[in-house]
Coordinates of C-alpha atoms in Angstrom, one line a residue:
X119 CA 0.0 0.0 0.0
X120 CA 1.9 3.0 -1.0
X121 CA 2.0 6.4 1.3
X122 CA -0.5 8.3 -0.3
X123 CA -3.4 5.4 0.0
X124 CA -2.1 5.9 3.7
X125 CA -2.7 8.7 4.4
X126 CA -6.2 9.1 2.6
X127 CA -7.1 6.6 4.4
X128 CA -5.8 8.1 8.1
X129 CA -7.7 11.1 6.8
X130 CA -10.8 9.9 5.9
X131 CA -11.0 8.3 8.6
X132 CA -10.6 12.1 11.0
X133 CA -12.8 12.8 8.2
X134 CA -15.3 10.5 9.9
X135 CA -14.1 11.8 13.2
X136 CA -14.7 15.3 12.9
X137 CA -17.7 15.1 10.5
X138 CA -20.3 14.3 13.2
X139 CA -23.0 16.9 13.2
X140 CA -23.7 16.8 17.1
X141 CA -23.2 20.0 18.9
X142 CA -23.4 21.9 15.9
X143 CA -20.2 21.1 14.0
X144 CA -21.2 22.9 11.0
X145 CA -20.0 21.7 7.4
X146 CA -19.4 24.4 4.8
X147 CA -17.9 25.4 1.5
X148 CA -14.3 28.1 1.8
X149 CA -12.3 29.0 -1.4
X150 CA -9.1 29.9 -1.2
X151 CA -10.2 33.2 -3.3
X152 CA -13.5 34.3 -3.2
X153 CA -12.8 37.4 -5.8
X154 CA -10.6 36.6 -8.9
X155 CA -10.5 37.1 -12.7
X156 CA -12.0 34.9 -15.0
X157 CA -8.5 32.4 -15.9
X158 CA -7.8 31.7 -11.9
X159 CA -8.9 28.1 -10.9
X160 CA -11.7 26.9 -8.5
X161 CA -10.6 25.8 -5.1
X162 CA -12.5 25.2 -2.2
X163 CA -12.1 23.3 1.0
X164 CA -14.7 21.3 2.7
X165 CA -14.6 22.0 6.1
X166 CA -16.6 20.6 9.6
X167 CA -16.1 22.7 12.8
X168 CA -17.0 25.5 14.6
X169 CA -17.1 29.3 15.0
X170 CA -15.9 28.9 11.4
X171 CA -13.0 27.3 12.4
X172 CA -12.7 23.8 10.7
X173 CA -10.9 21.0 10.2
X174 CA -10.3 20.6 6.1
X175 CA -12.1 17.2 4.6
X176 CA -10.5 15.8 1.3
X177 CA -12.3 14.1 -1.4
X178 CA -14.2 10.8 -1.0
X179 CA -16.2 10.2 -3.9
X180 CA -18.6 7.7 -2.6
X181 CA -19.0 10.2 0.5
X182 CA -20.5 12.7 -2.4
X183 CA -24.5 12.6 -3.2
X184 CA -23.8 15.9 -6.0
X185 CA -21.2 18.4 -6.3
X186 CA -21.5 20.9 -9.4
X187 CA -20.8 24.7 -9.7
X188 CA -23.5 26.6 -12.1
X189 CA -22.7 30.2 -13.8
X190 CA -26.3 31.9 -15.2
X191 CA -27.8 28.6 -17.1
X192 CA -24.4 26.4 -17.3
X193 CA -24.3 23.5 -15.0
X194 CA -20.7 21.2 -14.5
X195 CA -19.8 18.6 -12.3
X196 CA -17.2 18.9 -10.1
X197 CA -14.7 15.7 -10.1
X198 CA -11.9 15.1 -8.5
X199 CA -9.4 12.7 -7.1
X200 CA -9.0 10.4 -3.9
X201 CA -7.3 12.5 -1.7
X202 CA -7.5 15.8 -3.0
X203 CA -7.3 18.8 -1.1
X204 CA -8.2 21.0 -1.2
X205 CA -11.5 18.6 -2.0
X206 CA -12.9 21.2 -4.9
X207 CA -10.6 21.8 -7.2
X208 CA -12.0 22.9 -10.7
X209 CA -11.9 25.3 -13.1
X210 CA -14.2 28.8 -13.8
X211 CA -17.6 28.5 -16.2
X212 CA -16.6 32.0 -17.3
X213 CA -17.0 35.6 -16.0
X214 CA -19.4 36.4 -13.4
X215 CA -21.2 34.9 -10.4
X216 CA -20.5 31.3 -9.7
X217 CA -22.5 29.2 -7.1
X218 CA -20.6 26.1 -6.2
X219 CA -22.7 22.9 -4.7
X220 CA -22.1 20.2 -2.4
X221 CA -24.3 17.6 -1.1
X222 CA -22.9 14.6 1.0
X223 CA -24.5 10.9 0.9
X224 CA -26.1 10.4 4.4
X225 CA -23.6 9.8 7.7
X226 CA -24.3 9.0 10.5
X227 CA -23.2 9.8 14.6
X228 CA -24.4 8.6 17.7
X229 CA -25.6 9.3 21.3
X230 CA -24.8 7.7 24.1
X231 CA -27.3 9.4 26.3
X232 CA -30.7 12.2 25.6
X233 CA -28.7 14.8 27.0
X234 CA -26.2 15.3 24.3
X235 CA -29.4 15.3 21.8
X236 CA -30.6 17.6 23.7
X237 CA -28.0 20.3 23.9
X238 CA -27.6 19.8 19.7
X239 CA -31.8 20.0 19.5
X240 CA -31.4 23.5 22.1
X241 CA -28.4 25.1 19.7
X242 CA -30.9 24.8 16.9
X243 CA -33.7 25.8 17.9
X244 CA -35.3 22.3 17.6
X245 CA -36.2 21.6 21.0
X246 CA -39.7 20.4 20.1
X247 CA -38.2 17.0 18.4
X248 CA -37.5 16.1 22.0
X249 CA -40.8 15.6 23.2
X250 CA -41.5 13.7 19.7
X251 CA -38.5 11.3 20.7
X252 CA -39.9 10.2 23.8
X253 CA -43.5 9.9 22.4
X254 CA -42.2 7.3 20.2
X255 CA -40.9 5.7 22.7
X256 CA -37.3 5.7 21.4
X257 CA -34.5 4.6 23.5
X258 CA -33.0 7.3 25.7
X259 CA -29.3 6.0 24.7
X260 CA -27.3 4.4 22.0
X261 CA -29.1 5.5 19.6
X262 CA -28.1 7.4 16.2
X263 CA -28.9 10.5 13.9
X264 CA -28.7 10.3 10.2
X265 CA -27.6 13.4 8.5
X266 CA -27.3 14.9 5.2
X267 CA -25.2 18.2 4.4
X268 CA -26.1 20.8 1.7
X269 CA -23.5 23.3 1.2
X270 CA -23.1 26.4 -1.4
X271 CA -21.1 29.0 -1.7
X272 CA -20.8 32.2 -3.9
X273 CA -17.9 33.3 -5.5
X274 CA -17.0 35.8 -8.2
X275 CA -14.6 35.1 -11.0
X276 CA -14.1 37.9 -13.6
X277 CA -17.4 40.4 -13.1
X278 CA -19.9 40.2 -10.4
X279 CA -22.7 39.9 -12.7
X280 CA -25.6 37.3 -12.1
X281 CA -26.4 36.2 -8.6
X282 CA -27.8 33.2 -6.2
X283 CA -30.0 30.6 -8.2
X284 CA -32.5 28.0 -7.1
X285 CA -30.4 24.8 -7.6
X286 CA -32.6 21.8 -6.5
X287 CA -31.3 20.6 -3.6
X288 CA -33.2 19.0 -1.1
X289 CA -32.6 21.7 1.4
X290 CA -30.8 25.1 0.6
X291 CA -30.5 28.8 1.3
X292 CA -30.9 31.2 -1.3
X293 CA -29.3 34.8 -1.3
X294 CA -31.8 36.9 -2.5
X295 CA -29.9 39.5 -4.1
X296 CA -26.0 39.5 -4.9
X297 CA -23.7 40.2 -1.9
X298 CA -20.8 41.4 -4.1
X299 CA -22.9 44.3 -5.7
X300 CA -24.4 45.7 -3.5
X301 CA -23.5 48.7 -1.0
X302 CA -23.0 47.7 2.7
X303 CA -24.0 48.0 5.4
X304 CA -27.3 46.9 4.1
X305 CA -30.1 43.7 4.7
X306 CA -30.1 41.3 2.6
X307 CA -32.9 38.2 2.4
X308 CA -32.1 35.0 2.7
X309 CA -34.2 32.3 1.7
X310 CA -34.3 28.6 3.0
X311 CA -36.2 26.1 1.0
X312 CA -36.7 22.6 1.5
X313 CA -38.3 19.8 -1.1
X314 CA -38.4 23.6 -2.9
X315 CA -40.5 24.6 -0.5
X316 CA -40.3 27.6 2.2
X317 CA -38.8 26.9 5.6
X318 CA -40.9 28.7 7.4
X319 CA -40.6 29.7 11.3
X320 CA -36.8 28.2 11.4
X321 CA -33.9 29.9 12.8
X322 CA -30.6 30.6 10.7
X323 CA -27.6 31.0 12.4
X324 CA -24.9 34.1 10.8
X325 CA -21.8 33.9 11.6
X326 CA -19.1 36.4 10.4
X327 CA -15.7 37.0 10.2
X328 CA -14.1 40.2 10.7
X329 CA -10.4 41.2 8.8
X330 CA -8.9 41.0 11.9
X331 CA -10.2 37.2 12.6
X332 CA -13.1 38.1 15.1
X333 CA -16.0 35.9 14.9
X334 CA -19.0 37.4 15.3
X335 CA -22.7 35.5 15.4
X336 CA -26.0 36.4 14.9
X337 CA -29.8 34.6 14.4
X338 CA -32.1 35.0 12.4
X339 CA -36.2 33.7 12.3
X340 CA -37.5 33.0 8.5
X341 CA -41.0 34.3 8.5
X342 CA -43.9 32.6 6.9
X343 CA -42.5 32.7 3.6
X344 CA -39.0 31.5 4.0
X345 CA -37.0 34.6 4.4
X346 CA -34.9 35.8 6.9
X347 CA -33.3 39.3 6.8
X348 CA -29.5 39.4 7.5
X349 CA -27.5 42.7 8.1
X350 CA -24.0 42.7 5.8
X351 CA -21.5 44.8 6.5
X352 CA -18.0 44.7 3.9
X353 CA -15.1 43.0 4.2
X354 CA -16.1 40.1 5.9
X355 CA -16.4 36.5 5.2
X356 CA -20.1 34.8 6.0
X357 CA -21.2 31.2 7.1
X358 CA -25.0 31.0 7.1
X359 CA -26.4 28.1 8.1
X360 CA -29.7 26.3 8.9
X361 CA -31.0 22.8 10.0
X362 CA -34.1 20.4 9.7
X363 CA -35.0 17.1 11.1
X364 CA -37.1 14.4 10.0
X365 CA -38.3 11.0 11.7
X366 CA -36.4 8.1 10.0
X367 CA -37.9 4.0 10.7
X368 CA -34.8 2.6 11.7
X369 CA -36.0 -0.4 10.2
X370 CA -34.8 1.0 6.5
X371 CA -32.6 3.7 7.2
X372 CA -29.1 2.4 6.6
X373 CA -27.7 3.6 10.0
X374 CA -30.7 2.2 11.8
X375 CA -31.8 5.9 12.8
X376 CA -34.6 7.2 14.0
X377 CA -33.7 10.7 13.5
X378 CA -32.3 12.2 10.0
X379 CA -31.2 15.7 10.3
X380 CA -30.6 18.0 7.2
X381 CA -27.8 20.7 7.2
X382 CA -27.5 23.8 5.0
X383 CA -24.7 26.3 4.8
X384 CA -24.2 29.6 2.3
X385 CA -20.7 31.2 2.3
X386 CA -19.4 34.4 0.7
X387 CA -17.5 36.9 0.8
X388 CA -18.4 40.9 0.9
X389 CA -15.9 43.3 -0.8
X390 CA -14.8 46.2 0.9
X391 CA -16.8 48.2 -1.6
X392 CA -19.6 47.1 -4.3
X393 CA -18.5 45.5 -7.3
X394 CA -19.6 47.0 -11.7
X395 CA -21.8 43.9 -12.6

C-alpha cells in the first residue's frame, strides 16, 4: 500500500471523526479566493467545525451525493481525485457569479445518552423533536442521527454579474440578491427552501468574520415565507447556516436511525466596496 493510500485513508477516517454533526459542527464550503479574474482556478475546501473554524475534509467520492458549480444557465460537475485537497478543485464556467454545490451521501453519529441530543436539538432551535422522541418511545441511549449536508457557496470570477439561483437541492438557502454588488452596510434576504418549498418559522444562524479574525454571530427567524433578513457589512467572510430534522424508521434507514437531520450552509465573501456587474 503506498504512502498516499495511507494517508487518505488516516484522513478519511478524521474525516469521519470530525464530520459528526452533534453540537453543531457545522459543514461548509471556503475558497481559497473568493474574488478573482475569470483564468484563476476553482478551489475550495470542505470544512466541519466550529465558530468557522474547521478541520479541512478531502475528497471521497462515494462520501458525495452531487457536487457541481452553475454560472447563469451552465451546470458542471465537479470531479476530483481520492485525496484531494483541497476537496474542490475545478476550473471557472466563465466571467461572473459562480455558485458552487455540495451535497454529502447520508452519515451517521451517535448518542450515548438524551442529554447530548438535547443540547444539539437546544443550539438549533429544535427543542420540540424532544418531546417527539420520547413519544415514540425511542431509546434514551445508543441510539443514532442520520444526516445529510447541503453546502453552497458564492464566489465571483471575472465580473460580479448574475447572482444566487435556485439549484434543487433537497434543502438550501438562497441569497436573494447578490452580496458582491451591493453597497453595505445593508439587509439582505435569505431564503431557506426545503423539497423547494419555504422553511418557514426556522432559525438561521450568521456567523461572520471580521479582517482582523473576530467571529461574530447572529440569528435569524425565517417568516412565513422562508426569508430571513440578514445585516451585511464589507469586508467580511459569511457562514449561514440552517438545519431540519425528519423522523427516519430505523428499520430501512441504513444507520438504523430514528432521527435524519438535514444541514444547510451559504458562504461568501463581501468586498470592501460594491463590485460593476
Amino acid at each position: 500500500m503506498g504512502q498516499r493510500q495511507i494517508a487518505c485513508i488516516f484522513l478519511s477516517l478524521a474525516s469521519g471523526i470530525f464530520g459528526m454533526p452533534a453540537l453543531s459542527h457545522e459543514f461548509w464550503i471556503a475558497p481559497t479566493s473568493y474574488l478573482a479574474d475569470e483564468t484563476t482556478q476553482i478551489d475550495a475546501e470542505l470544512l466541519v467545525g466550529m465558530d468557522m473554524v474547521g478541520s479541512a475534509q478531502i475528497h471521497i467520492k462515494n462520501e458525495i451525493k452531487q457536487s457541481f458549480r452553475q454560472l447563469a444557465d451552465q451546470r458542471k460537475p465537479n470531479k476530483g481525485r481520492l485525496g484531494d485537497r483541497p476537496a474542490l478543485q475545478t476550473m471557472a464556467l466563465g466571467s461572473g457569479l459562480h455558485v458552487l454545490a455540495h451535497v454529502t451521501k447520508q452519515q451517521s453519529t451517535s448518542y450515548k445518552d438524551l442529554q447530548k441530543f438535547q443540547a444539539f436539538l437546544e443550539e438549533k432551535d429544535l427543542l420540540a423533536y424532544l418531546q417527539e422522541h420520547r413519544d415514540r418511545n425511542l431509546p434514551e441511549k445508543d441510539f443514532a442521527e442520520g444526516y445529510v449536508r447541503h453546502a453552497k457557496s458564492l464566489l465571483v470570477r471575472g465580473s460580479a454579474m448574475g447572482g444566487d439561483q435556485i439549484l434543487g437541492l433537497r434543502l438550501e438557502l438562497v441569497a436573494m440578491n447578490n452580496p458582491y454588488v451591493m453597497t453595505l452596510p445593508n439587509n439582505i434576504p435569505i431564503l431557506a427552501l426545503e423539497h423547494g418549498k419555504p422553511v418557514a418559522n426556522r432559525r438561521m444562524t450568521i456567523q461572520s468574520r471580521r479582517p482582523d479574525g473576530v467571529t461574530d454571530r447572529a440569528f435569524a427567524m425565517t417568516n412565513d415565507q422562508g426569508l430571513a433578513n440578514i445585516m451585511l457589512y464589507p469586508d467580511r467572510e459569511y457562514l449561514i447556516d440552517l438545519v431540519t430534522m425528519e423522523q427516519s424508521d430505523p428499520a430501512t434507514d441504513p444507520h438504523q436511525a430514528p432521527w435524519r437531520s438535514h444541514w444547510a450552509s451559504l458562504t461568501f465573501q463581501t468586498p470592501t466596496k460594491a463590485l460593476a456587474q
